[in-house]
Coordinates of C-alpha atoms in Angstrom, one line a residue:
M1 CA -23.6 22.2 -46.2
T2 CA -21.2 24.2 -44.0
T3 CA -19.3 23.0 -40.9
I4 CA -19.3 25.5 -38.1
K5 CA -16.7 25.1 -35.3
I6 CA -17.5 26.9 -32.1
N7 CA -14.4 28.3 -30.5
E8 CA -15.6 30.9 -28.0
V9 CA -17.5 29.3 -25.2
G10 CA -17.1 31.8 -22.3
N11 CA -20.5 33.4 -22.6
N12 CA -22.6 30.3 -23.5
I13 CA -25.4 29.0 -21.4
A14 CA -25.3 25.4 -19.9
I15 CA -28.7 24.0 -18.7
Y16 CA -30.0 20.6 -17.8
I17 CA -33.5 19.2 -18.4
Q18 CA -35.2 16.1 -17.0
V19 CA -35.4 13.5 -19.8
N20 CA -37.7 10.5 -20.2
V21 CA -35.7 7.6 -21.5
K22 CA -38.2 4.9 -20.6
E23 CA -39.5 4.6 -24.2
I24 CA -35.9 4.3 -25.5
F25 CA -34.0 2.2 -22.9
G26 CA -36.8 0.8 -20.9
E27 CA -35.4 2.5 -17.7
T28 CA -37.5 4.1 -15.0
K29 CA -34.6 5.9 -13.4
E30 CA -34.6 9.7 -13.8
H31 CA -32.0 11.0 -16.2
K32 CA -30.8 14.4 -17.1
C33 CA -29.9 15.9 -20.5
F34 CA -27.4 18.7 -20.5
L35 CA -27.7 21.4 -23.2
N36 CA -24.9 23.7 -24.3
I37 CA -26.6 26.8 -25.8
C38 CA -24.0 28.1 -28.2
H39 CA -24.1 30.8 -30.8
C40 CA -22.5 31.9 -34.1
A41 CA -23.1 34.6 -36.8
E42 CA -23.5 32.1 -39.6
L43 CA -26.9 30.9 -38.4
P44 CA -29.7 33.4 -39.3
P45 CA -31.7 35.1 -36.6
P46 CA -35.5 35.0 -36.5
V47 CA -37.2 36.9 -39.2
D48 CA -39.1 39.0 -36.7
D49 CA -37.1 40.7 -34.0
I50 CA -39.6 40.9 -31.2
D51 CA -39.3 41.4 -27.5
E52 CA -40.9 39.5 -24.7
D53 CA -44.0 41.6 -24.5
E54 CA -44.7 41.2 -28.2
L55 CA -44.0 37.4 -28.0
A56 CA -46.4 37.1 -25.0
A57 CA -49.1 39.1 -26.9
R58 CA -48.8 36.9 -29.9
I59 CA -49.1 33.7 -27.8
D60 CA -52.1 35.1 -26.0
K61 CA -53.8 35.7 -29.4
G62 CA -53.0 32.1 -30.4
D63 CA -50.3 33.1 -32.8
I64 CA -47.6 30.4 -32.6
G65 CA -45.9 31.3 -35.9
F66 CA -42.8 32.9 -34.3
R67 CA -39.8 30.7 -35.4
I68 CA -36.3 30.6 -34.0
P69 CA -33.7 29.0 -36.3
V70 CA -31.7 26.4 -34.3
S71 CA -29.2 23.7 -35.1
I72 CA -29.4 20.6 -33.0
G73 CA -26.1 18.8 -32.4
E74 CA -25.6 15.0 -32.1
L75 CA -26.4 13.1 -28.9
D76 CA -23.3 12.8 -26.7
S77 CA -22.5 11.7 -23.1
V78 CA -21.0 13.6 -20.2
V79 CA -20.4 12.8 -16.5
D80 CA -22.3 14.8 -14.0
N81 CA -21.3 15.8 -10.4
K82 CA -22.4 12.4 -9.2
N83 CA -20.1 10.6 -11.6
T84 CA -23.1 9.4 -13.6
N85 CA -23.2 9.4 -17.4
Q86 CA -25.9 11.8 -18.7
A87 CA -27.0 12.8 -22.2
K88 CA -25.5 16.0 -23.7
I89 CA -26.6 18.0 -26.8
D90 CA -25.2 21.2 -28.3
V91 CA -27.7 23.7 -29.5
L92 CA -26.7 26.5 -31.9
V93 CA -28.5 29.9 -32.4
N94 CA -27.6 33.2 -34.0
S95 CA -25.2 35.4 -32.0
T96 CA -27.3 38.6 -32.2
F97 CA -30.5 36.8 -31.1
Y98 CA -28.5 35.1 -28.3
A99 CA -27.1 38.4 -27.0
K100 CA -30.5 40.2 -27.1
R101 CA -33.0 37.6 -26.1
L102 CA -31.3 34.8 -24.2
A103 CA -28.2 36.1 -22.4
P104 CA -29.7 39.0 -20.4
P105 CA -30.3 37.9 -16.7
N106 CA -34.0 39.0 -16.8
A107 CA -34.8 37.2 -20.1
N108 CA -36.6 34.3 -18.3
F109 CA -39.7 34.3 -20.4
F110 CA -37.8 34.2 -23.7
R111 CA -35.5 31.5 -22.4
H112 CA -38.4 29.4 -21.4
F113 CA -40.0 29.8 -24.8
F114 CA -36.7 28.9 -26.4
C115 CA -36.5 25.8 -24.2
M116 CA -39.9 24.7 -25.5
V117 CA -38.7 25.2 -29.1
V118 CA -35.4 23.3 -28.4
C119 CA -37.2 20.4 -26.6
E120 CA -39.5 19.9 -29.6
A121 CA -36.6 20.0 -32.0
I122 CA -34.6 17.5 -30.0
E123 CA -37.6 15.1 -29.8
D124 CA -38.0 15.3 -33.6
K125 CA -34.3 14.6 -34.2
H126 CA -33.2 12.3 -31.3
H127 CA -36.6 11.0 -30.0
L128 CA -35.8 12.2 -26.5
K129 CA -38.7 13.6 -24.7
L130 CA -37.6 16.5 -22.6
D131 CA -39.6 18.6 -20.1
P132 CA -39.1 22.3 -20.7
N133 CA -40.8 23.1 -17.4
K134 CA -38.0 21.4 -15.6
C135 CA -35.2 23.3 -17.2
I136 CA -32.5 24.7 -14.9
K137 CA -29.7 27.0 -15.9
L138 CA -26.4 26.0 -14.3
K139 CA -25.0 28.7 -12.1
N140 CA -21.3 27.9 -12.0
R141 CA -20.8 26.4 -15.5
T142 CA -21.2 27.6 -19.0
L143 CA -20.2 24.4 -20.7
M144 CA -20.7 20.6 -20.2
G145 CA -18.2 18.4 -22.0
Y146 CA -16.9 19.6 -25.3
I147 CA -18.7 21.4 -28.1
E148 CA -18.6 19.5 -31.3
P149 CA -18.4 21.1 -34.8
M150 CA -21.8 21.4 -36.4
K151 CA -22.9 21.2 -40.0
I152 CA -25.6 23.6 -41.0
M153 CA -27.3 24.2 -44.4
K154 CA -26.5 27.7 -45.7
R155 CA -29.3 29.0 -47.9
P156 CA -29.1 32.0 -50.1
V157 CA -30.2 35.1 -48.1
A158 CA -33.5 36.5 -49.4
P159 CA -33.4 40.2 -50.2
V160 CA -35.1 42.4 -47.7
I161 CA -37.5 43.8 -50.3
Q162 CA -38.0 42.1 -53.7
E163 CA -40.1 44.1 -55.9
I164 CA -41.9 42.6 -58.9
T165 CA -43.8 44.8 -61.3
S166 CA -45.6 44.2 -64.6
T167 CA -43.7 45.2 -67.7
V168 CA -46.1 43.8 -70.2
P169 CA -48.0 46.3 -72.4
S170 CA -51.5 47.3 -71.2
G171 CA -54.4 45.5 -72.7
D172 CA -57.3 43.3 -71.9
I173 CA -55.3 40.1 -72.0
A174 CA -51.9 41.4 -70.7
V175 CA -50.9 39.4 -67.6
L176 CA -47.9 39.1 -65.2
K177 CA -46.9 35.6 -64.2
Y178 CA -45.6 35.4 -60.6
L179 CA -45.0 32.2 -58.6
G180 CA -46.9 30.3 -61.3
I181 CA -50.0 32.5 -60.9
Q182 CA -51.1 34.8 -63.7
Q183 CA -51.8 38.3 -62.4
P184 CA -53.7 41.0 -64.5
T185 CA -52.1 44.2 -65.6
G186 CA -51.9 46.9 -62.9
V187 CA -50.6 44.6 -60.2
H188 CA -47.7 45.7 -58.0
I189 CA -46.1 43.0 -55.8
C190 CA -43.5 43.4 -53.0
L191 CA -42.0 40.5 -51.1
F192 CA -40.5 41.5 -47.7
K193 CA -37.7 39.3 -46.3
G194 CA -39.0 36.4 -48.3
T195 CA -42.0 35.9 -45.9
K196 CA -44.4 38.8 -46.2
L197 CA -46.2 39.7 -49.5
M198 CA -47.8 43.0 -50.3
I199 CA -50.0 43.4 -53.3
E200 CA -51.3 46.7 -54.7
L201 CA -53.9 46.9 -57.4
F202 CA -54.0 50.0 -59.7
L203 CA -57.6 50.2 -61.0
K204 CA -57.6 53.7 -62.6
D205 CA -59.9 53.8 -65.7
E206 CA -60.8 50.1 -65.0
E207 CA -64.3 49.1 -64.4
I208 CA -64.8 46.3 -61.8
S209 CA -67.5 44.1 -63.2
A210 CA -67.2 41.2 -60.8
I211 CA -65.5 40.3 -57.5
H212 CA -64.5 36.7 -56.8
R213 CA -63.2 35.3 -53.6

């Protein structure tokens, strides 16, 4: 576990979202939740570096597998311009992803998708139900309150390409054991970025007697 202290806040994004607190506090009055969208280099970027067109194409195809690593801070309180206490949460993302996909003025689609991801993560952690369709970027402020240090889990970085080949001698019973699964001789496995697996089969001089699904 690593504690990350965010010092540079000049180019962060401050937004507010309508929040439903009826289920938590029993109130019917509308509340706001301010989010400080911060960034650091220690948090990894998404595995796939895609633009808005590619993201939209994936969503149209029903592919919702695109993941954005985020760190959700603790629930805090700030005073808004009406002198009313409102919820505030710091959200941390990778600096490169932030600069390319969230900071540009015309990155509205990506920011909306990001808000959907963040709202779901906040609901899972704090049980606050936020409406990503009522998300507004503050025009004259880049920070609400203070940014608290965050603790994130640093995992070993997976190699871009991890190649695993069979070194056992050839023979009818020679096998390669990978991820607990025995593979026959002539199997070539490449693991890309720890998420994509490519398998090549070398069948020279081998007779295929049966194919099983």
